[in-house]
Every structure is written in structure tokens, then in C-alpha cells.
XYZ file of C-alpha atoms in Angstrom:
737
model
C 36.577 -55.697 -10.825
C 40.246 -56.349 -11.713
C 41.619 -58.440 -14.377
C 44.162 -57.823 -17.348
C 41.209 -55.230 -18.598
C 40.828 -53.482 -15.601
C 43.174 -51.069 -13.552
C 44.557 -52.030 -10.318
C 43.531 -50.339 -7.256
C 45.862 -52.029 -4.649
C 49.419 -50.567 -5.039
C 50.513 -48.978 -1.668
C 51.690 -45.645 -2.577
C 54.227 -43.513 -0.046
C 53.219 -41.867 2.853
C 52.236 -38.562 3.479
C 52.874 -35.113 5.788
C 48.569 -34.404 5.975
C 46.805 -33.708 8.369
C 46.202 -36.300 10.881
C 43.068 -38.081 12.307
C 43.425 -35.725 15.744
C 42.623 -32.787 13.713
C 39.440 -34.359 12.063
C 38.326 -35.493 15.407
C 38.544 -32.070 16.831
C 36.147 -30.701 14.145
C 33.692 -33.405 15.042
C 30.593 -31.743 17.194
C 29.987 -34.453 19.124
C 26.308 -33.416 20.090
C 25.646 -33.948 16.118
C 26.626 -37.700 16.007
C 23.174 -38.561 15.098
C 24.336 -42.384 14.861
C 25.818 -41.657 18.902
C 24.033 -42.204 21.846
C 24.764 -39.532 24.028
C 28.244 -37.494 23.692
C 31.584 -39.314 23.886
C 34.096 -38.053 26.137
C 38.145 -38.120 25.786
C 38.277 -41.157 28.095
C 35.685 -42.663 26.172
C 37.631 -41.966 23.070
C 40.852 -43.649 24.601
C 38.976 -46.968 26.176
C 37.586 -47.116 22.708
C 41.272 -46.880 21.447
C 42.414 -43.966 21.921
C 42.719 -40.748 19.365
C 43.331 -43.147 16.355
C 40.826 -44.059 13.208
C 39.732 -47.254 15.672
C 38.976 -44.998 18.304
C 36.902 -42.706 16.546
C 35.039 -45.530 14.351
C 34.327 -47.062 17.728
C 32.500 -43.952 19.244
C 30.725 -43.404 16.359
C 29.602 -46.909 15.521
C 25.759 -47.199 16.481
C 25.504 -50.438 19.132
C 21.769 -52.009 19.310
C 18.908 -54.430 19.209
C 19.490 -56.843 16.902
C 16.266 -56.165 14.232
C 17.263 -59.389 11.989
C 14.251 -61.799 11.663
C 16.234 -64.824 11.072
C 19.505 -64.918 13.381
C 23.120 -65.439 12.209
C 23.678 -69.426 13.239
C 26.533 -70.738 11.157
C 30.178 -70.864 11.982
C 33.017 -68.883 10.246
C 34.657 -70.892 7.791
C 38.934 -70.498 8.469
C 40.323 -67.782 6.038
C 41.591 -69.150 2.860
C 45.084 -68.135 3.601
C 48.345 -68.951 1.889
C 49.863 -70.711 4.613
C 46.246 -73.036 4.830
C 46.778 -74.024 1.473
C 50.133 -75.176 2.383
C 49.221 -77.134 5.191
C 47.090 -79.101 3.211
C 49.960 -79.828 -0.304
C 49.129 -76.792 -1.827
C 51.347 -73.998 -3.270
C 52.903 -71.649 -0.799
C 52.003 -68.736 -3.307
C 48.141 -69.176 -3.480
C 44.906 -69.612 -1.708
C 43.048 -72.785 -2.243
C 41.839 -73.238 -5.587
C 37.916 -74.118 -4.668
C 34.711 -72.330 -3.098
C 34.261 -73.359 0.937
C 31.191 -72.859 2.908
C 30.173 -73.761 6.384
C 29.531 -77.168 7.620
C 25.876 -77.721 6.667
C 25.559 -76.181 3.688
C 26.718 -77.398 -0.118
C 27.780 -75.494 -2.949
C 27.770 -76.084 -6.905
C 28.104 -74.417 -9.872
C 25.012 -73.432 -11.847
C 26.197 -72.424 -14.802
C 29.433 -70.695 -15.865
C 30.970 -68.564 -18.665
C 30.575 -70.669 -22.286
C 27.303 -72.500 -20.873
C 24.727 -72.423 -23.206
C 21.441 -70.419 -21.861
C 19.163 -70.150 -24.608
C 17.636 -72.514 -27.803
C 20.353 -73.312 -30.146
C 23.614 -72.204 -27.402
C 26.442 -74.828 -27.947
C 28.540 -76.535 -24.580
C 31.565 -75.117 -23.613
C 34.450 -77.314 -25.146
C 37.228 -75.880 -23.018
C 39.446 -74.300 -25.679
C 38.166 -71.288 -26.222
C 37.496 -71.938 -29.462
C 33.614 -70.839 -29.761
C 33.179 -67.865 -32.230
C 31.393 -64.809 -31.494
C 28.124 -66.189 -32.885
C 28.529 -69.214 -30.625
C 29.344 -67.019 -26.997
C 26.249 -64.550 -28.339
C 23.901 -67.781 -27.095
C 26.717 -68.591 -24.475
C 26.365 -67.569 -20.679
C 28.671 -64.268 -20.732
C 32.213 -63.862 -18.868
C 33.143 -62.903 -15.632
C 29.960 -62.763 -13.949
C 29.206 -59.660 -11.338
C 25.856 -58.420 -10.083
C 22.435 -60.601 -10.027
C 18.729 -61.039 -9.321
C 16.888 -63.830 -9.452
C 13.029 -62.985 -10.663
C 10.663 -65.508 -9.028
C 8.066 -66.760 -11.416
C 4.445 -66.770 -10.796
C 2.495 -69.817 -9.429
C -0.884 -70.598 -8.525
C -2.726 -67.292 -7.416
C 0.280 -65.019 -8.018
C 2.357 -66.870 -5.287
C 6.383 -66.047 -6.222
C 8.202 -69.485 -6.573
C 11.171 -70.485 -4.842
C 11.779 -73.185 -7.584
C 11.463 -71.530 -10.591
C 12.719 -67.829 -11.780
C 14.958 -65.940 -14.083
C 18.200 -65.304 -13.142
C 19.736 -61.955 -14.514
C 23.395 -61.295 -13.979
C 25.879 -58.806 -14.806
C 29.047 -60.310 -17.240
C 31.521 -57.343 -16.382
C 34.605 -57.543 -19.050
C 36.629 -60.584 -20.906
C 40.016 -61.680 -20.102
C 41.222 -61.539 -23.556
C 44.182 -64.100 -22.917
C 41.954 -66.867 -22.713
C 38.946 -65.956 -24.333
C 40.600 -66.958 -27.603
C 42.532 -69.868 -28.657
C 45.812 -68.384 -29.074
C 45.198 -65.315 -26.610
C 44.430 -61.519 -27.253
C 47.632 -61.037 -30.066
C 48.982 -64.590 -30.823
C 48.447 -64.812 -35.095
C 46.923 -61.393 -34.794
C 43.944 -59.304 -33.468
C 40.885 -59.492 -35.572
C 37.422 -57.898 -35.975
C 36.559 -61.848 -35.460
C 37.836 -61.386 -31.721
C 36.595 -57.533 -31.493
C 33.163 -59.412 -32.037
C 33.872 -62.614 -29.376
C 34.999 -60.402 -27.096
C 31.759 -57.720 -27.134
C 29.606 -61.129 -26.880
C 31.518 -62.023 -23.743
C 30.460 -58.608 -22.562
C 26.441 -57.304 -21.100
C 23.976 -59.410 -19.291
C 22.795 -63.216 -19.626
C 19.431 -63.755 -18.815
C 18.327 -67.359 -18.447
C 15.438 -69.470 -16.478
C 16.859 -71.719 -14.025
C 14.935 -74.236 -11.849
C 14.680 -76.591 -9.146
C 13.814 -80.490 -10.024
C 13.798 -82.935 -7.892
C 16.061 -80.913 -5.321
C 18.252 -80.584 -8.469
C 18.923 -76.915 -9.819
C 19.347 -76.043 -13.435
C 19.121 -74.066 -16.254
C 16.609 -74.379 -18.747
C 18.556 -74.070 -21.710
C 15.549 -74.175 -24.375
C 13.270 -71.157 -22.368
C 12.108 -68.492 -24.437
C 13.244 -66.424 -21.263
C 16.853 -66.711 -22.335
C 18.538 -63.911 -23.887
C 22.016 -62.028 -23.988
C 22.572 -58.558 -24.108
C 25.720 -57.545 -25.451
C 28.053 -54.822 -26.525
C 25.885 -54.429 -30.086
C 22.786 -55.046 -28.840
C 19.996 -52.102 -29.748
C 19.084 -50.185 -26.698
C 16.495 -47.099 -26.104
C 17.736 -43.868 -24.544
C 15.510 -42.218 -22.747
C 15.508 -39.241 -20.133
C 15.889 -35.431 -20.049
C 19.391 -36.152 -22.133
C 17.785 -38.215 -25.270
C 18.488 -36.249 -27.957
C 20.910 -33.711 -26.822
C 24.026 -33.182 -29.432
C 26.470 -34.851 -27.370
C 24.543 -38.720 -27.382
C 24.354 -38.347 -31.260
C 27.464 -40.647 -32.388
C 27.849 -41.956 -35.747
C 26.016 -44.294 -37.108
C 27.180 -47.671 -37.673
C 25.869 -50.629 -39.641
C 27.016 -53.515 -37.322
C 27.554 -57.065 -39.197
C 30.006 -59.714 -37.763
C 32.011 -58.945 -40.708
C 32.149 -55.389 -40.380
C 31.000 -51.866 -38.527
C 30.694 -50.042 -41.390
C 30.377 -46.085 -41.087
C 26.884 -44.867 -42.911
C 27.977 -41.566 -42.934
C 24.932 -40.118 -40.981
C 24.648 -39.728 -37.047
C 22.218 -41.167 -34.959
C 19.294 -39.470 -33.366
C 20.505 -39.458 -29.537
C 17.682 -41.859 -28.958
C 19.333 -45.136 -29.467
C 22.626 -47.131 -28.795
C 23.980 -49.916 -29.236
C 24.963 -52.161 -26.569
C 26.066 -52.203 -22.503
C 29.858 -52.811 -21.414
C 31.456 -53.140 -18.378
C 28.035 -53.836 -16.491
C 29.112 -54.536 -13.274
C 27.022 -54.220 -10.193
C 22.964 -53.685 -10.198
C 19.669 -53.030 -9.068
C 16.070 -54.099 -9.470
C 12.675 -51.781 -9.345
C 9.776 -53.036 -7.168
C 7.591 -52.769 -10.484
C 9.982 -56.346 -11.799
C 12.373 -54.656 -13.545
C 16.675 -55.296 -13.956
C 19.404 -52.492 -13.480
C 21.893 -53.072 -14.772
C 25.006 -50.828 -14.126
C 27.841 -49.761 -16.946
C 31.114 -48.837 -15.132
C 34.754 -49.036 -16.621
C 33.260 -48.309 -20.208
C 36.129 -45.796 -20.796
C 38.720 -49.002 -21.069
C 37.117 -50.461 -24.131
C 37.965 -47.367 -26.185
C 40.867 -46.066 -27.983
C 42.825 -44.788 -30.804
C 45.566 -44.800 -33.074
C 45.416 -41.659 -33.432
C 45.693 -37.719 -31.583
C 43.123 -37.667 -28.696
C 41.448 -34.132 -28.288
C 43.140 -32.629 -25.108
C 42.208 -31.524 -22.093
C 41.448 -27.894 -23.227
C 39.712 -28.682 -26.521
C 36.110 -28.280 -25.383
C 33.223 -30.443 -24.279
C 34.639 -33.777 -26.443
C 38.412 -33.219 -24.639
C 37.017 -32.383 -21.426
C 34.909 -35.123 -21.327
C 37.273 -37.585 -22.452
C 39.501 -35.939 -19.419
C 37.301 -36.332 -16.943
C 36.104 -39.758 -17.770
C 39.143 -41.517 -18.182
C 39.357 -41.721 -21.783
C 42.631 -42.219 -23.668
C 43.658 -43.687 -26.800
C 45.671 -46.670 -25.078
C 42.872 -47.588 -23.551
C 43.100 -50.358 -20.690
C 43.363 -53.833 -22.256
C 41.326 -53.848 -25.281
C 42.061 -53.726 -28.736
C 38.475 -52.781 -30.351
C 38.956 -49.708 -31.580
C 41.637 -51.295 -34.476
C 39.327 -53.303 -35.596
C 36.340 -51.307 -34.868
C 35.618 -48.118 -35.417
C 32.834 -47.514 -33.640
C 34.740 -47.678 -30.359
C 37.615 -45.167 -31.953
C 37.778 -41.992 -30.024
C 38.894 -39.792 -32.902
C 36.966 -41.347 -35.601
C 33.431 -41.335 -32.897
C 33.957 -39.102 -30.377
C 30.033 -38.918 -29.182
C 30.393 -42.813 -28.611
C 31.270 -42.983 -24.897
C 28.729 -40.777 -23.877
C 26.328 -43.540 -24.872
C 27.692 -45.747 -21.669
C 28.157 -45.075 -18.082
C 24.583 -45.203 -17.534
C 21.786 -47.574 -15.391
C 19.912 -49.940 -18.156
C 16.825 -50.923 -17.194
C 15.812 -54.726 -18.771
C 12.275 -56.375 -18.553
C 13.195 -59.876 -17.785
C 9.875 -61.163 -18.614
C 9.519 -59.369 -22.250
C 12.639 -60.848 -24.274
C 11.252 -58.704 -26.950
C 11.649 -55.597 -25.045
C 14.749 -53.526 -25.810
C 16.774 -52.368 -23.104
C 16.248 -48.765 -21.945
C 19.439 -46.269 -20.673
C 17.831 -44.127 -18.114
C 19.618 -40.623 -18.471
C 17.767 -39.088 -15.784
C 20.383 -41.302 -13.547
C 22.866 -39.667 -14.686
C 26.000 -40.549 -16.685
C 29.000 -41.823 -14.092
C 31.241 -45.485 -13.445
C 27.656 -46.749 -12.219
C 28.494 -50.045 -9.375
C 24.768 -50.695 -8.430
C 21.215 -48.431 -7.648
C 19.484 -49.870 -4.660
C 15.990 -48.396 -4.373
C 13.450 -47.370 -1.485
C 10.411 -46.514 -1.092
C 9.650 -44.651 1.754
C 5.474 -44.904 3.445
C 4.429 -42.329 1.624
C 5.157 -44.235 -1.997
C 7.829 -42.018 -2.869
C 10.783 -43.873 -4.514
C 14.837 -42.740 -4.529
C 17.845 -44.884 -5.847
C 20.937 -44.951 -4.641
C 24.350 -44.992 -6.513
C 28.296 -45.060 -6.243
C 30.395 -43.797 -8.864
C 32.895 -46.538 -9.041
C 36.494 -44.764 -9.031
C 38.454 -43.151 -6.286
C 37.807 -39.658 -5.316
C 34.430 -39.726 -7.023
C 31.031 -39.205 -5.504
C 27.704 -40.928 -4.018
C 24.761 -39.830 -5.720
C 20.935 -40.140 -4.991
C 18.094 -39.980 -8.086
C 14.270 -39.107 -6.613
C 11.288 -40.296 -9.279
C 9.488 -36.771 -9.453
C 6.379 -39.706 -9.641
C 5.370 -41.767 -6.855
C 5.186 -45.402 -7.017
C 2.593 -47.281 -7.935
C 2.522 -50.107 -5.562
C -1.150 -51.828 -7.339
C -0.607 -50.638 -10.706
C 3.042 -51.958 -11.347
C 2.700 -50.820 -15.560
C 2.046 -47.328 -14.303
C 5.780 -47.230 -13.037
C 7.220 -48.216 -16.597
C 8.970 -44.025 -16.890
C 9.461 -43.366 -13.328
C 12.901 -43.511 -14.306
C 13.137 -40.739 -16.900
C 11.643 -37.676 -14.387
C 13.344 -36.375 -11.049
C 15.744 -35.200 -9.875
C 19.510 -36.338 -9.215
C 21.197 -35.382 -6.056
C 25.132 -35.642 -4.575
C 26.214 -36.325 -1.494
C 28.374 -33.721 0.954
C 29.166 -35.669 4.188
C 30.075 -33.072 6.769
C 32.804 -33.261 9.769
C 29.883 -33.057 12.359
C 28.298 -36.599 10.921
C 25.568 -34.725 9.114
C 25.501 -34.750 5.361
C 23.018 -33.165 3.169
C 21.972 -33.847 -0.926
C 22.910 -31.468 -3.185
C 20.458 -30.928 -6.343
C 22.408 -31.470 -9.694
C 20.075 -29.074 -11.965
C 20.410 -25.601 -13.264
C 19.656 -23.490 -10.868
C 21.775 -24.737 -7.999
C 24.754 -22.614 -6.657
C 28.156 -24.076 -7.102
C 30.727 -23.522 -4.725
C 32.461 -20.243 -7.198
C 28.981 -18.803 -6.141
C 27.737 -19.734 -10.046
C 24.530 -21.558 -10.756
C 25.375 -24.386 -12.697
C 23.370 -23.152 -15.588
C 26.041 -19.864 -16.117
C 28.810 -22.356 -15.815
C 30.292 -22.855 -19.202
C 30.493 -26.212 -18.532
C 26.205 -26.969 -18.781
C 25.224 -24.081 -20.330
C 23.161 -24.479 -23.027
C 19.803 -22.714 -25.442
C 17.236 -23.589 -22.314
C 16.786 -25.403 -18.835
C 16.051 -28.318 -20.363
C 19.766 -28.188 -22.248
C 21.570 -27.259 -19.279
C 19.937 -30.072 -17.419
C 21.122 -32.596 -20.503
C 24.220 -31.653 -20.434
C 24.722 -31.695 -16.363
C 23.504 -35.116 -16.821
C 26.130 -36.344 -19.334
C 28.755 -34.784 -17.384
C 27.623 -35.608 -13.936
C 30.913 -35.602 -12.518
C 31.627 -32.348 -13.625
C 28.541 -31.219 -11.809
C 29.526 -33.317 -8.856
C 32.755 -30.932 -8.845
C 31.201 -27.631 -9.628
C 28.893 -27.909 -6.412
C 31.610 -29.382 -4.012
C 30.767 -33.408 -3.453
C 32.902 -35.399 -1.221
C 35.028 -37.513 -2.935
C 35.001 -40.879 -1.495
C 36.949 -44.060 -1.581
C 35.686 -45.277 -4.069
C 31.647 -45.847 -3.528
C 30.933 -49.112 -5.119
C 27.727 -51.116 -3.589
C 25.026 -49.644 -2.089
C 22.341 -50.984 0.050
C 19.075 -50.427 2.333
C 18.188 -51.825 5.634
C 15.056 -53.675 5.769
C 13.009 -51.971 7.891
C 11.282 -55.280 9.711
C 10.346 -55.878 13.350
C 9.786 -52.154 13.998
C 12.583 -50.843 12.256
C 11.750 -47.800 10.034
C 14.423 -45.680 9.660
C 16.023 -45.519 5.998
C 19.452 -46.571 6.241
C 21.488 -46.932 3.329
C 25.114 -48.805 3.391
C 28.025 -48.456 1.002
C 31.180 -49.841 0.134
C 33.886 -47.604 0.256
C 36.945 -50.450 -1.455
C 40.091 -48.479 -1.200
C 42.006 -45.814 -1.853
C 46.017 -45.618 -1.642
C 45.803 -42.213 -2.872
C 44.040 -40.683 -0.236
C 46.386 -39.196 1.945
C 49.563 -39.537 -0.250
C 50.839 -36.371 -1.261
C 52.458 -33.391 0.970
C 50.387 -30.890 -0.765
C 46.863 -32.561 -1.161
C 44.463 -31.770 -4.153
C 41.108 -32.399 -4.970
C 38.875 -32.445 -7.881
C 38.811 -28.844 -9.415
C 35.408 -27.351 -9.051
C 35.703 -26.144 -13.032
C 35.817 -30.177 -13.708
C 39.225 -29.582 -15.406
C 40.645 -32.914 -13.116
C 41.910 -35.900 -14.981
C 39.973 -38.697 -13.601
C 41.664 -40.559 -10.266
C 44.388 -38.335 -10.418
C 43.319 -36.328 -7.134
C 45.665 -36.778 -3.783
C 43.228 -35.843 -1.346
C 43.761 -35.564 2.575
C 41.589 -37.422 4.976
C 38.152 -36.136 6.010
C 35.814 -37.360 8.621
C 34.178 -39.976 5.928
C 37.507 -40.928 4.623
C 39.819 -40.998 7.880
C 42.444 -43.005 6.482
C 45.492 -42.379 4.699
C 46.598 -45.114 2.348
C 43.231 -46.860 2.754
C 44.160 -50.345 1.116
C 41.662 -52.034 3.204
C 38.604 -49.830 2.770
C 35.482 -49.310 4.613
C 31.447 -49.346 4.461
C 29.485 -46.019 5.437
C 25.996 -45.493 5.993
C 23.423 -42.845 6.543
C 19.754 -42.289 7.629
C 17.739 -39.438 6.008
C 15.858 -36.758 7.550
C 12.192 -37.773 8.616
C 12.599 -41.816 7.190
C 12.169 -39.755 3.676
C 14.054 -40.204 0.582
C 12.875 -36.207 -0.042
C 14.902 -35.271 2.543
C 17.830 -33.272 1.631
C 19.898 -33.842 4.681
C 20.851 -37.014 6.810
C 22.618 -38.208 9.494
C 25.615 -40.702 8.699
C 28.664 -42.871 10.294
C 31.541 -45.464 9.760
C 29.572 -49.089 9.979
C 32.735 -51.074 9.987
C 36.227 -49.980 8.646
C 37.914 -53.454 6.944
C 41.471 -54.595 7.796
C 43.824 -56.842 9.812
C 44.106 -57.038 13.161
C 47.380 -59.528 12.866
C 48.730 -57.307 10.376
C 52.562 -56.765 10.878
C 52.460 -53.612 8.862
C 53.399 -50.603 10.912
C 50.956 -47.716 11.526
C 50.644 -45.123 8.457
C 53.012 -42.026 9.603
C 50.328 -39.881 9.501
C 49.089 -41.413 12.975
C 45.099 -42.069 10.083
C 45.760 -45.325 9.882
C 47.093 -49.132 12.042
C 45.524 -51.160 9.297
C 44.105 -53.098 12.109
C 40.238 -52.091 11.439
C 37.634 -52.456 13.805
C 35.578 -55.558 12.559
C 33.335 -56.935 15.039
C 34.090 -60.792 15.401
C 34.465 -63.175 17.719
C 37.728 -64.272 18.361
C 39.004 -61.424 17.454
C 40.087 -61.661 13.669
C 38.319 -64.432 12.551
C 36.448 -62.716 10.058
C 38.587 -60.238 8.984
C 38.084 -58.716 5.288
C 39.730 -55.904 3.155
C 38.416 -54.261 0.090
C 34.386 -54.767 0.315
C 32.643 -54.778 -2.831
C 29.781 -56.318 -2.873
C 26.866 -55.364 -0.768
C 23.249 -56.864 -0.150
C 20.564 -57.214 2.098
C 18.636 -60.487 2.583
C 15.056 -59.896 3.472
C 15.874 -61.249 6.677
C 17.358 -58.195 7.731
C 21.603 -59.665 7.373
C 24.383 -57.989 5.438
C 25.974 -59.425 2.989
C 29.612 -58.238 2.247
C 31.536 -59.706 -0.598
C 35.572 -58.736 -1.290
C 37.568 -57.699 -4.057
C 40.971 -58.017 -2.395
C 44.151 -59.747 -3.696
C 42.714 -63.108 -4.703
C 45.492 -65.030 -3.673
C 46.474 -63.568 -0.399
C 49.495 -61.845 -0.677
C 50.856 -58.588 0.693
C 48.317 -56.890 3.197
C 46.586 -59.564 2.776
C 48.411 -62.607 3.794
C 46.405 -63.058 7.544
C 43.079 -62.275 5.632
C 43.409 -64.697 2.880
C 41.726 -64.634 -0.889
C 38.264 -63.489 -1.476
C 35.428 -64.015 0.468
C 31.734 -62.900 1.738
C 30.876 -62.632 5.084
C 27.546 -61.887 6.902
C 27.093 -58.949 9.208
C 24.155 -57.905 11.772
C 23.650 -54.208 11.229
C 22.549 -53.310 14.546
C 25.175 -55.399 16.478
C 27.964 -55.160 14.118
C 28.407 -59.189 14.665
C 30.426 -60.427 11.687
C 31.231 -64.273 10.462
C 32.795 -65.220 7.481
C 30.308 -67.811 4.980
C 32.642 -68.443 1.899
C 35.948 -67.916 0.470
C 36.401 -68.197 -3.786
C 39.202 -70.085 -5.178
C 42.691 -68.253 -5.949
C 42.715 -65.003 -7.889
C 39.118 -65.078 -8.158
C 36.600 -61.822 -6.959
C 33.816 -62.904 -5.040
C 30.609 -60.714 -6.373
C 27.181 -60.777 -7.017
C 24.292 -62.383 -4.609
C 20.897 -63.186 -5.106
C 18.074 -65.245 -2.684
C 15.142 -66.966 -3.820
C 11.734 -65.782 -1.857
C 11.815 -68.426 1.041
C 15.561 -67.784 1.878
C 16.390 -71.539 0.762
C 18.663 -71.276 -1.947
C 21.883 -68.505 -2.275
C 23.061 -67.584 -5.637
C 26.773 -66.076 -5.444
C 29.122 -65.236 -8.347
C 32.862 -65.899 -8.768
C 34.410 -64.124 -10.804
C 37.914 -64.066 -12.463
C 39.049 -66.739 -10.659
C 42.789 -67.267 -11.924
C 43.180 -64.238 -13.203
C 46.406 -62.902 -15.131
C 46.889 -65.997 -16.282
C 47.760 -66.453 -19.953
C 47.033 -67.764 -23.545
C 50.168 -69.923 -23.004
C 49.242 -71.571 -19.371
C 45.529 -71.063 -18.966
C 45.462 -72.962 -15.901
C 48.341 -71.599 -14.533
C 46.566 -69.626 -11.203
C 43.443 -71.864 -11.428
C 41.356 -74.307 -12.987
C 38.337 -73.778 -11.178
C 35.327 -74.575 -11.514
C 36.349 -78.235 -13.047
C 38.436 -78.859 -10.719
C 36.589 -79.055 -7.818
C 33.288 -80.847 -9.552
C 32.935 -82.592 -12.177
C 29.787 -81.829 -13.240
C 27.234 -78.822 -12.817
C 24.733 -78.629 -9.996
C 22.024 -80.850 -12.684
C 24.452 -83.492 -12.707
C 24.518 -83.824 -16.177
C 26.294 -80.790 -17.363
C 29.915 -81.567 -17.907
C 32.675 -79.363 -16.379
C 35.419 -79.712 -19.367
C 39.242 -78.445 -18.561
C 41.324 -75.733 -20.175
C 40.461 -72.891 -19.081
C 39.121 -71.458 -15.234
C 35.898 -70.091 -16.017
C 33.019 -67.762 -13.986
C 30.559 -69.301 -12.944
C 27.486 -68.644 -10.540
C 27.083 -70.914 -7.693
C 23.957 -72.009 -6.288
C 24.428 -73.087 -2.329
C 21.400 -74.987 -0.241
C 21.167 -75.738 3.426
C 21.640 -79.750 3.784
C 18.800 -79.163 6.356
C 16.968 -77.943 3.894
C 16.508 -74.711 6.364
C 17.041 -70.841 5.548
C 20.748 -69.914 4.318
C 22.735 -68.114 7.150
C 20.663 -70.191 10.204
């Protein structure tokens, strides 16, 4: 989720004088380690790696018998390093500009930025000369989370050769989106409209014919949801005053202020769609993440002390400059001064029915407003259903939404409004490896001893208004109740309950946090909600135990009583990412040696950093995708470019399955029901390229293939393109075996 229009997260800061991991270990009551079989002695700690992060994690990590219904059977692909690229005749300042998969597998491009996906769509030509109207019928830019919805065959059987692919388009690279770049001969509304058309969600029908996968370009299911698509707003915050923005008449040539406000139940568009989720009733959930960067102003933005608007801007990172976009200069809808409530219409989970192109997307406010990364559902044995979510920014929180109603597996239509009523919780991870879910409801008492209904940030005429404000200001509610600040919580995934495994076990990637432990005088998000977004400099803690956490880690928890209704859980760290061969000196605090503890053989053969995408296949295998430095430089010189690995959640055994092209992110993954086709996203290959030299860092995918998977669609040169890759096993078997 990096790129010209997104903040960087890999810059190392100075060493700190914060508490060491020794202090953290001293606070851990080993008798309450819910993931550990028995206590841990000092001798065991020393044997596991000493009183260090590695030692602590090795003791906390659960060992167990594999419950995979299909094994991990492929051999590691080599890390795509600069050294490897140079040895093959390539540049010594880049990694290989191609996809690699294990021997016995084949990867091809299924669909890429600019490909037509619906009737009337035009083919990508390579020079970015397409108009906004053309882009609105083409696959959007910078693919991210995705899901394959199988169509049904005879007897209602889910098909594995025909389905609807829903994929997020997170952001646009402005310098290659237009022939002359973002500025070029001038920035116009036409450029804004094309950028807006490149955002959102792409929905297309895909099918396999004669063993060849292809997009059905004239399918009735094909559609684009963009930054200007009409969406409904539902749930407790719908209709609240903070959700009533200036109402504009939106056309290709203007956004005209009508002089009225919306009624708080309608929003235009969805943007910065990062990871995703699905529901068991067959809908797609797209998650709005870095929406703040699309806003800006040429005027003076309200200060943090100037009431609701200023406080919200401050806590959610809304500033006059934005970060990379210029929409506000041509479209007043995105001007923070002229339309201050518009940002409140973003930062939600949006539900889409892929099988009904006429249905408007719905922003479900009950799930809270923050920088949503993904939404993983779990249905327990009593048909209670919950969704687990991360807020992807340094020092933000992990959330759970529990629906008030039960899931009805017989009548799917009965579930359509489950996401409008329930309870939003935020997580607190304790040093003794237990945790609690804190309900974000009016009566919950904050750390200052004041109930949220009496907190001035959420005060209202009645509890209904209080709840609406809590959800709109979910970050501030998390501040008020003392939630645990995490190292960029991103994708969540639930371990399949198969082969007798019955625990509700949820995983979350914590991508990195160079601000953890970076100050001799640590600071936390203030309980009054006044902390500027991402500005805290917290000390290490048990759940985030490394200062300068450039490599990130994966945390997991088990719900008490195998129920999603539980308000208690046990947790541990599944894996600490890092580089076993690093030459980097350990951090001065003693909390980080940068080597990690990934379980691979031989040691270091599947090292990775910055875990981001995370997904379980139906066979129980955990797939992890990375968002580290994409050219194998700096801290990632040995790890190489971005990749996807596969791990056994019980044993931790990890193997590298895929590496991506230069300066890309590997993100988005889904599979056909039979497990024989895997779809994987490649985002921003060649990021940081310029309009003057679009292929400076990458010319993928056209440098690797002449045609797409259908064997017909050409891949013209001119610009690197984000794309979905389709992967099959040459023997027709199940992926990963």
C-alpha cells in the first residue's frame, strides 16, 4: 500500500532508551500463557535464544500437530535479491522484474490495469491516453484484496471454472496514469475524474475454457465501483449530522454545489480500498483505508482544538496538503474547508453484492470508522457471527464487531442486515498473554473514569447519538478506553476448524513500526483523543516487543470458550519476521536483533519482512504476502523483493512460494473451490517511476509475457501495470501440494 500517493513506512529512526525485553518478560506470568504447554524456566528461555525477543517468542509460540487437510509440498523458490538479479545479467540495483513460482507451477496474467471488464470497455493501449470514461469500464489501478465467488452449476454445486472476481483498486500512481504525468501541461478536472475512476472496486466474470482462464469482457456481472459511485449509508451513524456533507451534482465536467446538504444516508464513491472480506451470505466487503490522503485544501484547515471537525481531522490525519493527490484543486467535494464533513463518509467497510449489479454498495457504519484493512468473519457453533478488523496505521488498534443477530445458514436473505446491528469492540493485549475485548458503547467507562456517554467527544442528546459519534470517532473511542496500540494491524484471518481443530483462532499481520521505542520519553495515544494520527512514540510491550520494528510480526489469539461472544482471549506471537543473515547490529535497547524467528529449513530459506496480506485456504494453510521495500535494498538486501510464503499454523513450518517483480507489493489472494486455481495480486510494479520514464524500474507484466492467460489479449508495452496473476499446477493438482 505504498507508492507515490501513500506514506512510506520503512525509514529507520534513532535508537531509544526505552525499557528492554527483560522488563517485558519480568511482567509475564508464565502460568497464564494460554498458548504454551506448561511453564517456562530461565533455562528454557536461554535454550530458546536467551532473554531476548527471539527467546521470548520461541517460548510463546505454540507447537502442535498439523491439522492441514492438504500438505505443503512444494520446494522453496529462491529469494529475489539484487545479487541474484545481477548474477543473471540484470541490474545490481533491482530485483528480478518477473513473477517466480515453484517448479511444476505456471503463472499467467489474468487481468491487468486498463483491461476491459464490461460491455463497452476498450483495450489498454500503453500510453495512458484513456479518458476517465474509458477507465470507468476498465480494470482499475493498483489491485489489492480480492475474492472469487463461484457461480453455481447443476444442483447448486459451486463451480471451479466460472465465477465472479471482485478486486479492490487501492490507489492510483498519478505520474503514469496520464501521458504527461500528474502536473505536466496542467492539472485538470479531467485528470481528477480519471484518477477517481481508477479507484474503487473492479468486478468481472472469469471462466476457464479448455484449460485457459479468461475475463468475460461482455458479462452482465462486469462493473466498476469508483470514487463517484452512489453508495448507501446504513447502521447507527447513518443520518447523523457529522454524516451530512455538501451535496454536489457530479458530472464529467463539474462538481456543482447544490447549496444543500445530503441527508446522511448517501455517499458518493469508495476510495483507498485496501484489503477485503466476505460474508457467509455471499457478499463482498471492501475496506476503505488511507482515505485521508485524497483530501486537501488551498484554505486554512481547522485546528485540532476547533471542535469536532478539527479533532477529527487531527486524529485521522487530514491535512491541507494531503499526500500526493490534487483532487481538491479541481473538485470541491474533496476540499476540507469547503466540505468538512465529506471525510466522515469514508473509512468504512462497504458491502457489495457481486451477483446483483443493480444493487448499490452499502457503507456499514456499525463496524466503525478507521483505516480499515480487512474484515474476517467467524461463525461459532451457535451461529453467532463476528468480524475481526485492523486499523492500518502505526500505533492503532484491532477491533471486533459482533452481530446482534445470529447467522442463518438456511436462508441467506435473512442475513442481509446483520451488519447494521451489534457491538464494536477494541482489543487490549495484556502482558500475561491474556486479552480483553472492550465494548465501544455509551456505558463503557474509560480510563479516566468517565463513561463514554459523558465524554465530551461523544456526548449527545441520547445514547443513539452517542453511539453514532463513537462509531464515527472509533479511534478516539479506542483512545478513551485504553486499547493496545499495535504495530500497524493489517490483514486478519481465521484458522479453519478442520480435522478436529475447534478453537476460534484469529491471526493479524503487524506490518512494521519504526516509531515503536524510538523516543527516550515514550508517548501514547492520549485518552482525550487529541493525539495526531501516527505521532505517538510508544515503548515496547508484550504484544509489540521490538523497538524499530522494521520487519514486523504476526500475532494471533484464541477466543475464550470457542465463542465469538467472548470478551476474553489468550494470545501469542506466531512469527517474528526478520533476516537471519542480517549484518545489522542489534538495537541498543536489546529488544531487536532483526533476525526474526521464522521456522524454515534450511534456516533463512523463507525469511520475509513486513507481513501484510494474510489468508487461510480451506485446507488450513496460512498464506502471507509482504509489503517490504520492493527492490531488495537496505534492511531487505538478503530477503529480496516482495513475496508470498505458505505456513503451517500448528508447526510454523514456512516455505516461499512466489516472488514478485521489481518494486511491487504482493497483495490479494483467493482460490477456486477445488483448490486447483490460485489468484494473486501484484500491486505497483516499478513504483516511483515518472512520466518522463514510466518503465524506469519495471516493464512488468509485458516483459514476462506477450499475451494474457487467454492467449489473445496482448500486453502492450509503455507502462508497468498492476495485475491479477492466475496460478495452476502443471499436473492439475491442488495448489501448494
